[in-house]
Amino acid sequence: MTRARLIAAVFTAILSTGITELAAAPDEKTTPAHAFRISEETDALLDNYCYTCHDEETQKGDIRLDNLGGLESSKRLDLLNRMQEQLYFQHMPPPKKKRQPSEEERKAILTFVATELGLHGASTLEGKLQKPEFGNYLDHEKLFSGEYKDLPGFTDDRRWLISEYIFNAKFQRMLENNPKAKRNGKNVSVLGSSKIQNLSLTNPFLLPNVSGVRYYANEDLTGGHLSSMLTNAQKTAEHITGYLVKRNKEYLPAINEIMALEDEHHATLASRRQFLKTFIARLSDELYGNKNESLLPIFIPVELKAVKALAEGEKYKKAPFHVAQNMLKGLEGDSTVYQSLLDPQHEKKSDEEFRKLCELTWFYFGDHERKIQGRMTILRDYMPELREQLVKDNGRKIKPIVYKALDDSEMDVVRKSITKHRKKGDHYGEIIEKCIAEWEQGFEQERIAAGPPSDQLLSDLVNQLSVQILERSADTTEAAEYLALSKSYVTKLGKLKAIQKLIQTFILSSEFSYRQEFGTGEADEDGRRMLSSRDASYAIAYALTDQSPDEELVKAVESGKLKTREDYKREVLRILKKRDAIYLIDPILADKNYRDNTTDTAIRKLRFVREFFGYPAALTIFKDEKRFGGDRLGNATSRLLNETDRLVEHILENDQDVLEELLTTEKFFVYHDGDNERMQAASDRIKSIYARFKDLDWKNFKQEDLLDHSEFLREVKMRSVDPDKLEARNRQGNTIQLFKKSMETITARLDKGQQEAAPFDLYRGYGNDFMPGYNISKFFNFRMNNWDYQTIQPAKVAHRKGLLTHPAWLIAHAQNTETDPVHRGKWIREKLLAGTIPNIPITVDAVIPEDHNRTLRDRLASATEASYCWKCHESMNPLGYVFESYDDFGRFRVEESLEYPDKLITKSSDKGTLLTDTRDVYKTLPVNSTGYLKGTGNDSLDGELKDALDLAERLGKSRRVRQSIIRHAFRYFMGRNEFLSDSKTLIEAEQAYAANGGSFDAVILSLLTSDSFIYRKAIAN
Amino acid sequence: MNRRRDFLKTSALGAGAMALAPSFNQLLAASAGTGVPKRFIFIRKSSGIRPAEIALPDFSDKDKALDEKKQALEVDLDKHELPKWLRGLDAHKEHMTILQGLSAKMSENVHYSFSSVMGCFKSNRNTLSAIKRATIDFELAKLFPSPFGHVELSFAGGRSGIVSGYSAPSPQTRNYCYADPDTARSELFKSVLNPEAVNSDNDMLSFLQGREGLKASGIKGHEKRRQEMQIESIHAIRERNKKLIELSGSLARHLPELAPVHANGGANASTPEKQAAMTDVLIAALKAGLTNVVTYTIDDLGTPVTGLPGNETDRVGIHPLGHDEAFGGVPAWKTREQIRISHVNQIKTIVEKLKQAPEGNGTMFDNTMIMYFPENGETHHGIGLESPFLIMAGNNCNLDISGRYVRLPILGTEGHKTLGNFYTTLLNAHGNPMEHYGDLDLEMARKKLDQTGAIKQFMA
C-alpha cells in the first residue's frame, strides 16, 4: 500500500464514525472505566522502532515511550497524541533512520494509538487535519478515482464564525452606511468598505495573512473577540443614538419616539443656550438699560507676559498669520474678534481700544482667564493681520451675525429666568448656567411625570433592532424576553442608556458573530438534511458576495423558492451573472486612496484567485527604492496589484479555460486603465505634441516662441504650459522650463521608432498624476525612455507566461532583497500539485549561507542538497529554481547581480529623473533557471525544466494541477477541508469545468449545488 | 479548541479589555509572591530630538569629533555635565542612558509616525491595514500581564475622552487611549469611582449567557463545545467585573487627586498642569498594579501648548516651532527647549515618586524603565536617520546600559543598530526570545550588513 493510501486509510478509519468529539483533555464524566493495555504485538513494534531512542535511558527529546502504562491518564493521552501526529505525518521514526516500519506496521501502531485516544475522545489529530495547512494530507488519487463517489456528501451542522469582510458588511448594512469609491472616473456606491464615518471599530475577525484559503469554519469565538465586540457594540450604540437617528428619522424610528420628549427638551435647551451665548449682552442691555453695566462684575484685565528684547545676535521669526488664526479659532475667540471688527460702531477704534473691547466682552461673559490671555496675546501680536484678513475676505466667509430673537413664548421664558437668577456681579456665562439649570430641572420633572415608555413602544424597538441587527424579526418568545429585558434596563439605566444597552445586547448575541448552518426538516436515508431556506440564502450570499442576501434571494426564501437543488442553481447563476453591484477589491489599496479598486463581479470569485495565488502580499513586502531603480515604488506596486486584479478579472470574465489561462496567459495589463479607447486617445495626444515640435529647435525655445503655437497648446493642454498664463511658475520651474522638461520625456517615448506613447504625465510634478504608478514599467523590464507602449491590452509581454511569472506573484513570494526559490517551490508543490511538505525540523537553522562569489541558487543548493535536507527540499527546490530568471522585483534577468560592496562596479546617483535608472551596477553571474517537475502523475509533463515558462506550460496542461485548484476552490467555498465523502462533489466540479470549456463559473455552480454544500448532518456524540 | 483556562491566555487585548482585561493573574497573584514585574514607560514626543541637543556639552575634543562624525562612542555620564534641558535629572544620572545612533528609517517619519515608531513598520498615514504587528509596548505587556494589560495616555491632537491611540495590540488593530487626565483617572479607577458602570454590563451578560445556555441543549460534538466556550467567555468577563469591584477597596488608596481645572477634558488647564496631572494618573496606575506598561504620547504636532515658562500667556504651536516660527518674542529654539524641559519634569516626577514606593528589597523604580524618544527621528522633518533615546532605568534593569552616553555606529556602517534591534533587545532581555522585532532597514539589507537580533553589548 502506498504511503498516501495508508494515510487515507487511517484517516478514513478515524473518521468512519463521523466527526468525533474533539477535546484537548479527556472529559472525566463520559470516560468509561478502562484499563490501559498494550498488546504484545504492539509492544514488539514499539520496541523495534521507538524504544531505542525513547526508553528510560535515552529519552531523546525528553520523550519516553516504554512506560505508557505507568503514566497518569492525562499525561499518557498527551503523549499518545504526540505519537499519533509524528507517526501520521511520518516524522517518526526519523526519515534518516534506515530501520523504518512497513506500511502495515505503521498502520498497526497508529490503530493502537487512535483506538486508545478514541476511547477517551481525546484525539487532537482530527482537529489538526481540519486546518487548511493539512488539507492535502487526504489522498488525492482516492478523491478523484471514483472509488468513493457513492459516499453521501455533506457538511456537519455548524456555526461558522464571520470573516472580517462579513463583519464590515454587517456593520455597513446595520448602520445604513453608503461608502463611495471611484470607478471609471465616477463616484459610485460600493460594497465591502471597512470605513464608517464618525465611527472607528476594531475588527476582531481578521483572517490570517497566508497564501491560500484563509477563511475556514473551524475558528471559535474567543474571549478576545468578545472583548473587542463589547467595545464595538458600545461605540455603535452611541453612534446610533447620538448621530444616526438624529440625521435620519426613518432609521430605527422607535428610538426617536421613545426619546421624543428628551429630544424636544434637548433641542429647546440647545436653542436657548445658543441664543444666550450670542446675544445675552444685548438682551441684558434691553432688560436693564443703563443699570446693566452696574450689575456686571468689576473688570479685572488679564496680565500678558511682556515681550523681552532679543539678545544680541538672536533671531526671531514670528509665526505666520494662518497659525495665529487657527490658534484664535482653537481658543474660540475668532467670532468675537471678527464680529467686533465688522461692527460699524467700532470701525474707528484704535488697536488698543479694540483689544480692550474684546477683553471686556470675554471678561463679562466669564471666559477663563487663560483663554482670554491666549486670545489677547494673539490680538497683541496680529492686529494688523486680522484687519487685513477681513478686508481680503470681503464678506465671503466672515459675515456679521444678525440678531434673531427666539419666538415670543421662548423670549418670555428667557427674560423671566434672567431676571429671576441674575445677581450683581454675575458674569453672563454664570447667568446662562443658572437659567439652564432651572430649565433642565423643569424638563426632568416633565419627563418623570410622563413615565417610562409603553410596552408597545419597547416592543417596536425590540423588533426594529432585531430586523436591523439580526436581519429577522424576533419570534414571540424572544420578543417577550427582550421586552422584559428592556424594561429592566429602563428602570436601572434610564431611557437613553437602556436603548444603547439593548443595541449592544443584540450585537453581542452569538447569532451576530456566527453564520448558522444547521439542517432542518426530514432527514434522508443517510441522515442528511437540507439547510433551511433562510440559512441557505445566507450560505449562498456569503459564498459569493460577503453580503447578506439580496432582494431576489430574500424573495426566493419568502416565496418558498429556495428549497431544491434547482432553486440553488438558479440563484447562484443569477448572482454570478449580475453586474449591478460594485465591490471594493482590496482594503489596503483603498487605504492608499488608489482609484479603480473595484469590480462589478461577485467579489468572492475574484478573491479566490487573489488568495489562492497570494499575490496581494506584494503590497506588504518592504522593498528598497534604490534597488528598484526609481522612486514612487509604492505607487508602482499599487498599480501592479491593481493590474493583476484587472488581468484576473479579464480572464474570469471570459470564463474560458480559466485555470489554464491563469497559468499560461502571455497577455498582461501594464500601465493601462482597462479602456483601450482612452489609452489610445492619451497616446495620440502625446504623439501629436511630438509631431508638432520634433523637427523644431524646441530645446532652444524662448518663452515667447510658445505663442506661435498657442492654439495647439490650448487644445492639447500640456501640463503647466498655458499660452494664456506664460508668466506662471511652480516649484519646479516656469512655463518654458516645464515645456522643455515635458518635451524631453515625450521625445524619449517616441524617438526610437515606438508606435505609441505610454500615457504617463509629461513631466513629473506635484499633485495628482494622470495615472499614478508609471514606474510599473520597471517590473516588466520596460525602459521608460524606450517603451513601445501597447494601447490595446491585455497585450503580450516578453518572457512572461501566466500569473507565476507576474511580478506581483514573484514579489509576494520573495524576500525583501532576494528571491526565494524554496517558498516558491513549496507554493507550487502544495497549491498546484496537491503535495505536502513537513514543517522545518526544529533542529534546523534555515539560513542561506553568504558567499560573494556565488549565486543564490548555488548557495541554497549547498545548504539544502545534503541528503538529510534533500528529502524535503527535493520537493521544492527544483520547482523554485526555474524562477531564478526573475529577480525579487519580478524583473526578467539572465544575469544575477552580486550585490555586495566588493562587487560594485558603478555607483549611480540616488536621485534620478523620470527616465533614469538609479540602480548601482554590480558584477554578475549567469542565472541558471533549469529545474525539474515531478508529481503531475503524467510522464509527458514530468521531467527536466528549461525555465519558468516551460514549467508554466506544463502546469497548464496538468490534470492534477487542475484538480488541485478545484480542491482549493472546494475549501474556499465550503470553509473546510474535503473528505472522501466529498469525492463525488470534486469529480463533478472537474467535469463541469471541462464540459463548459474551462468555465470557473461552472466549477462554482457545481460546488454550490453539490451535496457537500446543500446537506448538513447532525454531529454524532 | 480552547479550554477554559486557555480563554485567559488567548484573549486579545481589545479596547474593551481596558475595563475587562483578560488577565488578573499578576494582580491577584501578587500576594502569593509570583515575583515582581518589570515596568515600561514609553514617552513619545513630536518634532524630533536633534542629536546635537542631547549631546553632552563638555565632551573632550576627541569625543566631540567622534560624536559629530556619528562614530561609535561611549562615555560615563558621571564625568560629564548634562545639556541644560536634562539637568532636572542631574540627581539621577546613574540611572540615565543617552542612546544615540539608532536609526528608524523603517518607521514612518517626517511629521507623524502614528503607530510605526513603536512597531517598526510604515504606517501609511495611520491606516489600519498598515499596522503589521503588535507594537513593542503590547509585546512587553504580554510578558508582564496586569489587569489593564497596557495603558495608553495621549495628548496628541489636543483631544479629550477615549479616542483612537497609536499603539496596536495586534495587526490591523488600533488601541484606544485616554486623551485627558480626568478621563484616564475615571476609566482606570472606574471600579472605585463608578462601580455602577462596571455592574451595568452584568445584566446584559447574564441575559446573553442564559440565551446561549438554552441554545446549548440538543447540540452535540464540537458545536456543543463551541457553545460552552461562548458561555465560558461571557462568564469569565462577568467574573472579572466582579473582581474589579472587589479590588476597588485596595485601588481606592491609590486614587489620584486632580485639580478642578481638569474636569470635562480640562480645556483651560495649562500644558504643564495637564502633563503633571497625567503623570500623576500614570504613577497611580503603576502603583495600583493596574498596568505594567504605559505609553504616553506627551505631544504631537497638533497638541496645543500653553503656559510654558517664557511663553506663559501664549498659545504656541509645535509645528510652527519646528519651522523656527515663534511666539511672544521668544526665539523658537528656546520655546522648543522649554517644551523638552517640561517633558523632563514629568520624567523626574515619575522617577522620584517610584523611588519613594517600596517594592521587594528596593523600590518600584528599581524595576522600571522609562524611554523618552522622538516619534519621527532627528529633527522636525526627520527621516529616521537617527532616533535619539533618553532612558531612565532602575537598579534591576535587565539591560546593561545605565549611567552612560552611548553612540552606536551610524546607519549603513558595520555595527549599526536600528530601532528594531533595540526593541529586540528589550524583548530578549525580558523573556521573549524573538529573533528580530520589526521590519528590516533596506540600506543595511542592500549593503548585506547584519542587522537582526538584540544589541549584545546591552544584554546583561
PDB file of C-alpha atoms in Angstrom, chain B residues 166-363:
ATOM      1  CA  TYR B 166      -1.321  54.756  18.210  1.00  0.00           C
ATOM      2  CA  SER B 167      -0.319  51.558  19.936  1.00  0.00           C
ATOM      3  CA  ALA B 168      -1.564  48.306  18.433  1.00  0.00           C
ATOM      4  CA  PRO B 169      -2.381  45.087  20.292  1.00  0.00           C
ATOM      5  CA  SER B 170      -2.221  43.050  17.082  1.00  0.00           C
ATOM      6  CA  PRO B 171      -2.022  43.523  13.338  1.00  0.00           C
ATOM      7  CA  GLN B 172      -4.638  45.836  11.828  1.00  0.00           C
ATOM      8  CA  THR B 173      -5.976  46.711  15.260  1.00  0.00           C
ATOM      9  CA  ARG B 174      -5.691  50.110  16.793  1.00  0.00           C
ATOM     10  CA  ASN B 175      -5.679  50.698  20.522  1.00  0.00           C
ATOM     11  CA  TYR B 176      -7.804  53.235  22.324  1.00  0.00           C
ATOM     12  CA  CYS B 177      -6.209  55.802  24.593  1.00  0.00           C
ATOM     13  CA  TYR B 178      -7.155  58.296  27.287  1.00  0.00           C
ATOM     14  CA  ALA B 179      -6.726  61.805  25.963  1.00  0.00           C
ATOM     15  CA  ASP B 180      -7.032  63.841  29.141  1.00  0.00           C
ATOM     16  CA  PRO B 181      -6.142  63.221  32.813  1.00  0.00           C
ATOM     17  CA  ASP B 182      -9.738  63.254  34.035  1.00  0.00           C
ATOM     18  CA  THR B 183     -10.796  60.562  31.590  1.00  0.00           C
ATOM     19  CA  ALA B 184      -7.723  58.481  32.389  1.00  0.00           C
ATOM     20  CA  ARG B 185      -8.489  58.665  36.087  1.00  0.00           C
ATOM     21  CA  SER B 186     -12.186  57.883  35.649  1.00  0.00           C
ATOM     22  CA  GLU B 187     -11.539  54.882  33.437  1.00  0.00           C
ATOM     23  CA  LEU B 188      -8.602  53.366  35.269  1.00  0.00           C
ATOM     24  CA  PHE B 189     -10.281  53.735  38.627  1.00  0.00           C
ATOM     25  CA  LYS B 190     -13.812  53.134  37.409  1.00  0.00           C
ATOM     26  CA  SER B 191     -14.394  50.375  39.918  1.00  0.00           C
ATOM     27  CA  VAL B 192     -13.707  52.926  42.675  1.00  0.00           C
ATOM     28  CA  LEU B 193     -15.410  55.980  41.181  1.00  0.00           C
ATOM     29  CA  ASN B 194     -18.292  54.432  39.327  1.00  0.00           C
ATOM     30  CA  PRO B 195     -18.865  50.794  40.254  1.00  0.00           C
ATOM     31  CA  GLU B 196     -22.374  51.007  38.797  1.00  0.00           C
ATOM     32  CA  ALA B 197     -20.879  51.464  35.357  1.00  0.00           C
ATOM     33  CA  VAL B 198     -18.903  48.256  35.800  1.00  0.00           C
ATOM     34  CA  ASN B 199     -22.005  46.471  37.036  1.00  0.00           C
ATOM     35  CA  SER B 200     -24.265  47.738  34.298  1.00  0.00           C
ATOM     36  CA  ASP B 201     -22.841  45.232  31.873  1.00  0.00           C
ATOM     37  CA  ASN B 202     -23.714  42.345  34.141  1.00  0.00           C
ATOM     38  CA  ASP B 203     -27.420  42.274  33.386  1.00  0.00           C
ATOM     39  CA  MET B 204     -26.665  42.181  29.695  1.00  0.00           C
ATOM     40  CA  LEU B 205     -24.026  39.484  30.087  1.00  0.00           C
ATOM     41  CA  SER B 206     -26.296  37.425  32.270  1.00  0.00           C
ATOM     42  CA  PHE B 207     -29.044  37.587  29.663  1.00  0.00           C
ATOM     43  CA  LEU B 208     -26.650  36.597  26.879  1.00  0.00           C
ATOM     44  CA  GLN B 209     -25.267  33.776  28.939  1.00  0.00           C
ATOM     45  CA  GLY B 210     -28.758  32.496  29.613  1.00  0.00           C
ATOM     46  CA  ARG B 211     -29.699  32.539  25.940  1.00  0.00           C
ATOM     47  CA  GLU B 212     -26.555  30.677  24.957  1.00  0.00           C
ATOM     48  CA  GLY B 213     -27.293  28.116  27.635  1.00  0.00           C
ATOM     49  CA  LEU B 214     -30.707  27.455  26.128  1.00  0.00           C
ATOM     50  CA  LYS B 215     -29.195  27.008  22.706  1.00  0.00           C
ATOM     51  CA  ALA B 216     -26.610  24.595  24.055  1.00  0.00           C
ATOM     52  CA  SER B 217     -29.158  21.882  24.774  1.00  0.00           C
ATOM     53  CA  GLY B 218     -29.661  19.471  21.920  1.00  0.00           C
ATOM     54  CA  ILE B 219     -26.359  20.286  20.274  1.00  0.00           C
ATOM     55  CA  LYS B 220     -23.560  17.790  20.216  1.00  0.00           C
ATOM     56  CA  GLY B 221     -19.916  17.373  19.484  1.00  0.00           C
ATOM     57  CA  HIS B 222     -17.733  20.298  18.590  1.00  0.00           C
ATOM     58  CA  GLU B 223     -20.725  22.605  18.255  1.00  0.00           C
ATOM     59  CA  LYS B 224     -21.650  21.869  21.838  1.00  0.00           C
ATOM     60  CA  ARG B 225     -18.104  22.605  22.857  1.00  0.00           C
ATOM     61  CA  ARG B 226     -18.213  25.835  20.880  1.00  0.00           C
ATOM     62  CA  GLN B 227     -21.390  26.880  22.659  1.00  0.00           C
ATOM     63  CA  GLU B 228     -19.873  26.029  26.011  1.00  0.00           C
ATOM     64  CA  MET B 229     -16.850  28.149  25.202  1.00  0.00           C
ATOM     65  CA  GLN B 230     -19.066  31.072  24.412  1.00  0.00           C
ATOM     66  CA  ILE B 231     -20.804  30.713  27.742  1.00  0.00           C
ATOM     67  CA  GLU B 232     -17.441  30.426  29.451  1.00  0.00           C
ATOM     68  CA  SER B 233     -16.242  33.614  27.735  1.00  0.00           C
ATOM     69  CA  ILE B 234     -19.209  35.573  28.954  1.00  0.00           C
ATOM     70  CA  HIS B 235     -18.887  34.075  32.401  1.00  0.00           C
ATOM     71  CA  ALA B 236     -15.212  34.993  32.570  1.00  0.00           C
ATOM     72  CA  ILE B 237     -15.981  38.611  31.784  1.00  0.00           C
ATOM     73  CA  ARG B 238     -18.656  38.714  34.462  1.00  0.00           C
ATOM     74  CA  GLU B 239     -16.230  37.225  36.938  1.00  0.00           C
ATOM     75  CA  ARG B 240     -13.615  39.784  36.030  1.00  0.00           C
ATOM     76  CA  ASN B 241     -16.073  42.615  36.507  1.00  0.00           C
ATOM     77  CA  LYS B 242     -16.890  41.188  39.875  1.00  0.00           C
ATOM     78  CA  LYS B 243     -13.233  41.018  40.799  1.00  0.00           C
ATOM     79  CA  LEU B 244     -12.674  44.598  39.693  1.00  0.00           C
ATOM     80  CA  ILE B 245     -15.354  45.681  42.127  1.00  0.00           C
ATOM     81  CA  GLU B 246     -13.834  43.564  44.863  1.00  0.00           C
ATOM     82  CA  LEU B 247     -10.490  45.198  44.283  1.00  0.00           C
ATOM     83  CA  SER B 248     -11.899  48.666  44.474  1.00  0.00           C
ATOM     84  CA  GLY B 249     -11.068  48.899  48.166  1.00  0.00           C
ATOM     85  CA  SER B 250      -7.372  48.401  47.629  1.00  0.00           C
ATOM     86  CA  LEU B 251      -7.417  50.539  44.479  1.00  0.00           C
ATOM     87  CA  ALA B 252      -9.004  53.432  46.311  1.00  0.00           C
ATOM     88  CA  ARG B 253      -5.878  54.252  48.282  1.00  0.00           C
ATOM     89  CA  HIS B 254      -4.021  54.868  45.047  1.00  0.00           C
ATOM     90  CA  LEU B 255      -6.727  57.084  43.560  1.00  0.00           C
ATOM     91  CA  PRO B 256      -5.013  60.281  42.397  1.00  0.00           C
ATOM     92  CA  GLU B 257      -6.465  63.714  43.150  1.00  0.00           C
ATOM     93  CA  LEU B 258      -6.914  66.075  40.261  1.00  0.00           C
ATOM     94  CA  ALA B 259      -7.486  69.821  40.421  1.00  0.00           C
ATOM     95  CA  PRO B 260     -10.939  71.023  39.265  1.00  0.00           C
ATOM     96  CA  VAL B 261      -9.376  72.646  36.171  1.00  0.00           C
ATOM     97  CA  HIS B 262      -9.038  69.165  34.656  1.00  0.00           C
ATOM     98  CA  ALA B 263     -12.756  68.378  34.763  1.00  0.00           C
ATOM     99  CA  ASN B 264     -14.587  67.765  31.476  1.00  0.00           C
ATOM    100  CA  GLY B 265     -11.462  67.462  29.413  1.00  0.00           C
ATOM    101  CA  GLY B 266      -9.610  70.308  31.116  1.00  0.00           C
ATOM    102  CA  ALA B 267      -9.819  72.799  28.273  1.00  0.00           C
ATOM    103  CA  ASN B 268      -8.485  75.567  30.498  1.00  0.00           C
ATOM    104  CA  ALA B 269      -5.578  73.722  32.039  1.00  0.00           C
ATOM    105  CA  SER B 270      -2.116  74.846  31.007  1.00  0.00           C
ATOM    106  CA  THR B 271       0.220  72.364  29.388  1.00  0.00           C
ATOM    107  CA  PRO B 272       2.430  71.931  32.473  1.00  0.00           C
ATOM    108  CA  GLU B 273      -0.726  71.374  34.523  1.00  0.00           C
ATOM    109  CA  LYS B 274      -2.081  68.786  32.091  1.00  0.00           C
ATOM    110  CA  GLN B 275       1.211  66.966  31.897  1.00  0.00           C
ATOM    111  CA  ALA B 276       1.607  66.910  35.658  1.00  0.00           C
ATOM    112  CA  ALA B 277      -1.923  65.609  36.145  1.00  0.00           C
ATOM    113  CA  MET B 278      -1.498  62.899  33.546  1.00  0.00           C
ATOM    114  CA  THR B 279       1.787  61.932  35.152  1.00  0.00           C
ATOM    115  CA  ASP B 280       0.020  61.631  38.487  1.00  0.00           C
ATOM    116  CA  VAL B 281      -2.533  59.283  36.957  1.00  0.00           C
ATOM    117  CA  LEU B 282       0.226  57.287  35.289  1.00  0.00           C
ATOM    118  CA  ILE B 283       2.086  56.865  38.563  1.00  0.00           C
ATOM    119  CA  ALA B 284      -1.103  55.930  40.382  1.00  0.00           C
ATOM    120  CA  ALA B 285      -1.926  53.293  37.790  1.00  0.00           C
ATOM    121  CA  LEU B 286       1.519  51.758  38.199  1.00  0.00           C
ATOM    122  CA  LYS B 287       1.389  51.847  41.964  1.00  0.00           C
ATOM    123  CA  ALA B 288      -2.068  50.309  42.000  1.00  0.00           C
ATOM    124  CA  GLY B 289      -0.758  47.495  39.815  1.00  0.00           C
ATOM    125  CA  LEU B 290      -3.347  48.202  37.166  1.00  0.00           C
ATOM    126  CA  THR B 291      -0.726  48.061  34.465  1.00  0.00           C
ATOM    127  CA  ASN B 292       2.953  47.456  33.949  1.00  0.00           C
ATOM    128  CA  VAL B 293       3.268  49.140  30.584  1.00  0.00           C
ATOM    129  CA  VAL B 294       2.259  52.680  29.758  1.00  0.00           C
ATOM    130  CA  THR B 295       2.642  54.538  26.506  1.00  0.00           C
ATOM    131  CA  TYR B 296       2.443  58.279  26.944  1.00  0.00           C
ATOM    132  CA  THR B 297       2.242  60.422  23.809  1.00  0.00           C
ATOM    133  CA  ILE B 298       3.207  63.613  25.547  1.00  0.00           C
ATOM    134  CA  ASP B 299       2.601  65.676  22.426  1.00  0.00           C
ATOM    135  CA  ASP B 300       2.278  65.622  18.683  1.00  0.00           C
ATOM    136  CA  LEU B 301       2.267  68.431  16.153  1.00  0.00           C
ATOM    137  CA  GLY B 302      -1.394  69.110  16.768  1.00  0.00           C
ATOM    138  CA  THR B 303      -1.154  69.440  20.546  1.00  0.00           C
ATOM    139  CA  PRO B 304      -1.937  72.989  21.682  1.00  0.00           C
ATOM    140  CA  VAL B 305       0.669  74.159  24.180  1.00  0.00           C
ATOM    141  CA  THR B 306       0.059  76.904  26.715  1.00  0.00           C
ATOM    142  CA  GLY B 307       1.551  78.230  29.891  1.00  0.00           C
ATOM    143  CA  LEU B 308       5.166  77.350  29.279  1.00  0.00           C
ATOM    144  CA  PRO B 309       7.694  79.361  31.252  1.00  0.00           C
ATOM    145  CA  GLY B 310       8.722  82.201  28.970  1.00  0.00           C
ATOM    146  CA  ASN B 311       5.509  81.908  26.942  1.00  0.00           C
ATOM    147  CA  GLU B 312       3.129  81.928  29.895  1.00  0.00           C
ATOM    148  CA  THR B 313       0.234  83.561  28.162  1.00  0.00           C
ATOM    149  CA  ASP B 314       0.968  82.422  24.619  1.00  0.00           C
ATOM    150  CA  ARG B 315      -0.623  79.526  22.921  1.00  0.00           C
ATOM    151  CA  VAL B 316       2.208  78.030  20.919  1.00  0.00           C
ATOM    152  CA  GLY B 317       2.161  75.533  18.098  1.00  0.00           C
ATOM    153  CA  ILE B 318       4.715  72.742  17.952  1.00  0.00           C
ATOM    154  CA  HIS B 319       4.544  72.548  14.181  1.00  0.00           C
ATOM    155  CA  PRO B 320       5.428  76.185  13.532  1.00  0.00           C
ATOM    156  CA  LEU B 321       8.108  75.953  16.200  1.00  0.00           C
ATOM    157  CA  GLY B 322       9.595  73.102  14.214  1.00  0.00           C
ATOM    158  CA  HIS B 323       9.878  75.507  11.306  1.00  0.00           C
ATOM    159  CA  ASP B 324      11.542  78.069  13.600  1.00  0.00           C
ATOM    160  CA  GLU B 325       8.378  80.168  13.617  1.00  0.00           C
ATOM    161  CA  ALA B 326       7.963  81.590  17.081  1.00  0.00           C
ATOM    162  CA  PHE B 327       5.613  83.257  19.520  1.00  0.00           C
ATOM    163  CA  GLY B 328       5.608  86.065  22.029  1.00  0.00           C
ATOM    164  CA  GLY B 329       9.002  87.355  21.066  1.00  0.00           C
ATOM    165  CA  VAL B 330      10.737  84.186  22.231  1.00  0.00           C
ATOM    166  CA  PRO B 331      13.003  82.529  19.648  1.00  0.00           C
ATOM    167  CA  ALA B 332      11.684  79.192  18.536  1.00  0.00           C
ATOM    168  CA  TRP B 333      14.617  77.168  19.820  1.00  0.00           C
ATOM    169  CA  LYS B 334      14.014  78.500  23.349  1.00  0.00           C
ATOM    170  CA  THR B 335      10.375  77.510  23.317  1.00  0.00           C
ATOM    171  CA  ARG B 336      11.266  74.088  21.952  1.00  0.00           C
ATOM    172  CA  GLU B 337      13.765  73.697  24.747  1.00  0.00           C
ATOM    173  CA  GLN B 338      11.148  74.716  27.276  1.00  0.00           C
ATOM    174  CA  ILE B 339       8.815  72.061  25.891  1.00  0.00           C
ATOM    175  CA  ARG B 340      11.520  69.483  26.409  1.00  0.00           C
ATOM    176  CA  ILE B 341      12.165  70.748  29.922  1.00  0.00           C
ATOM    177  CA  SER B 342       8.500  70.312  30.659  1.00  0.00           C
ATOM    178  CA  HIS B 343       8.762  66.717  29.441  1.00  0.00           C
ATOM    179  CA  VAL B 344      11.823  66.110  31.574  1.00  0.00           C
ATOM    180  CA  ASN B 345       9.946  67.441  34.584  1.00  0.00           C
ATOM    181  CA  GLN B 346       7.476  64.611  34.123  1.00  0.00           C
ATOM    182  CA  ILE B 347      10.232  62.049  33.876  1.00  0.00           C
ATOM    183  CA  LYS B 348      11.773  63.457  37.048  1.00  0.00           C
ATOM    184  CA  THR B 349       8.445  63.190  38.870  1.00  0.00           C
ATOM    185  CA  ILE B 350       7.970  59.596  37.772  1.00  0.00           C
ATOM    186  CA  VAL B 351      11.474  58.620  38.827  1.00  0.00           C
ATOM    187  CA  GLU B 352      11.213  60.296  42.194  1.00  0.00           C
ATOM    188  CA  LYS B 353       7.740  59.057  43.016  1.00  0.00           C
ATOM    189  CA  LEU B 354       8.591  55.481  42.068  1.00  0.00           C
ATOM    190  CA  LYS B 355      11.786  55.723  44.119  1.00  0.00           C
ATOM    191  CA  GLN B 356       9.605  56.531  47.100  1.00  0.00           C
ATOM    192  CA  ALA B 357       7.455  53.414  46.643  1.00  0.00           C
ATOM    193  CA  PRO B 358       8.973  50.356  48.317  1.00  0.00           C
ATOM    194  CA  GLU B 359       8.990  47.135  46.366  1.00  0.00           C
ATOM    195  CA  GLY B 360      10.828  43.920  47.072  1.00  0.00           C
ATOM    196  CA  ASN B 361      14.205  44.795  48.523  1.00  0.00           C
ATOM    197  CA  GLY B 362      14.198  48.217  46.947  1.00  0.00           C
ATOM    198  CA  THR B 363      11.736  50.479  45.212  1.00  0.00           C
TER     199      THR B 363
END
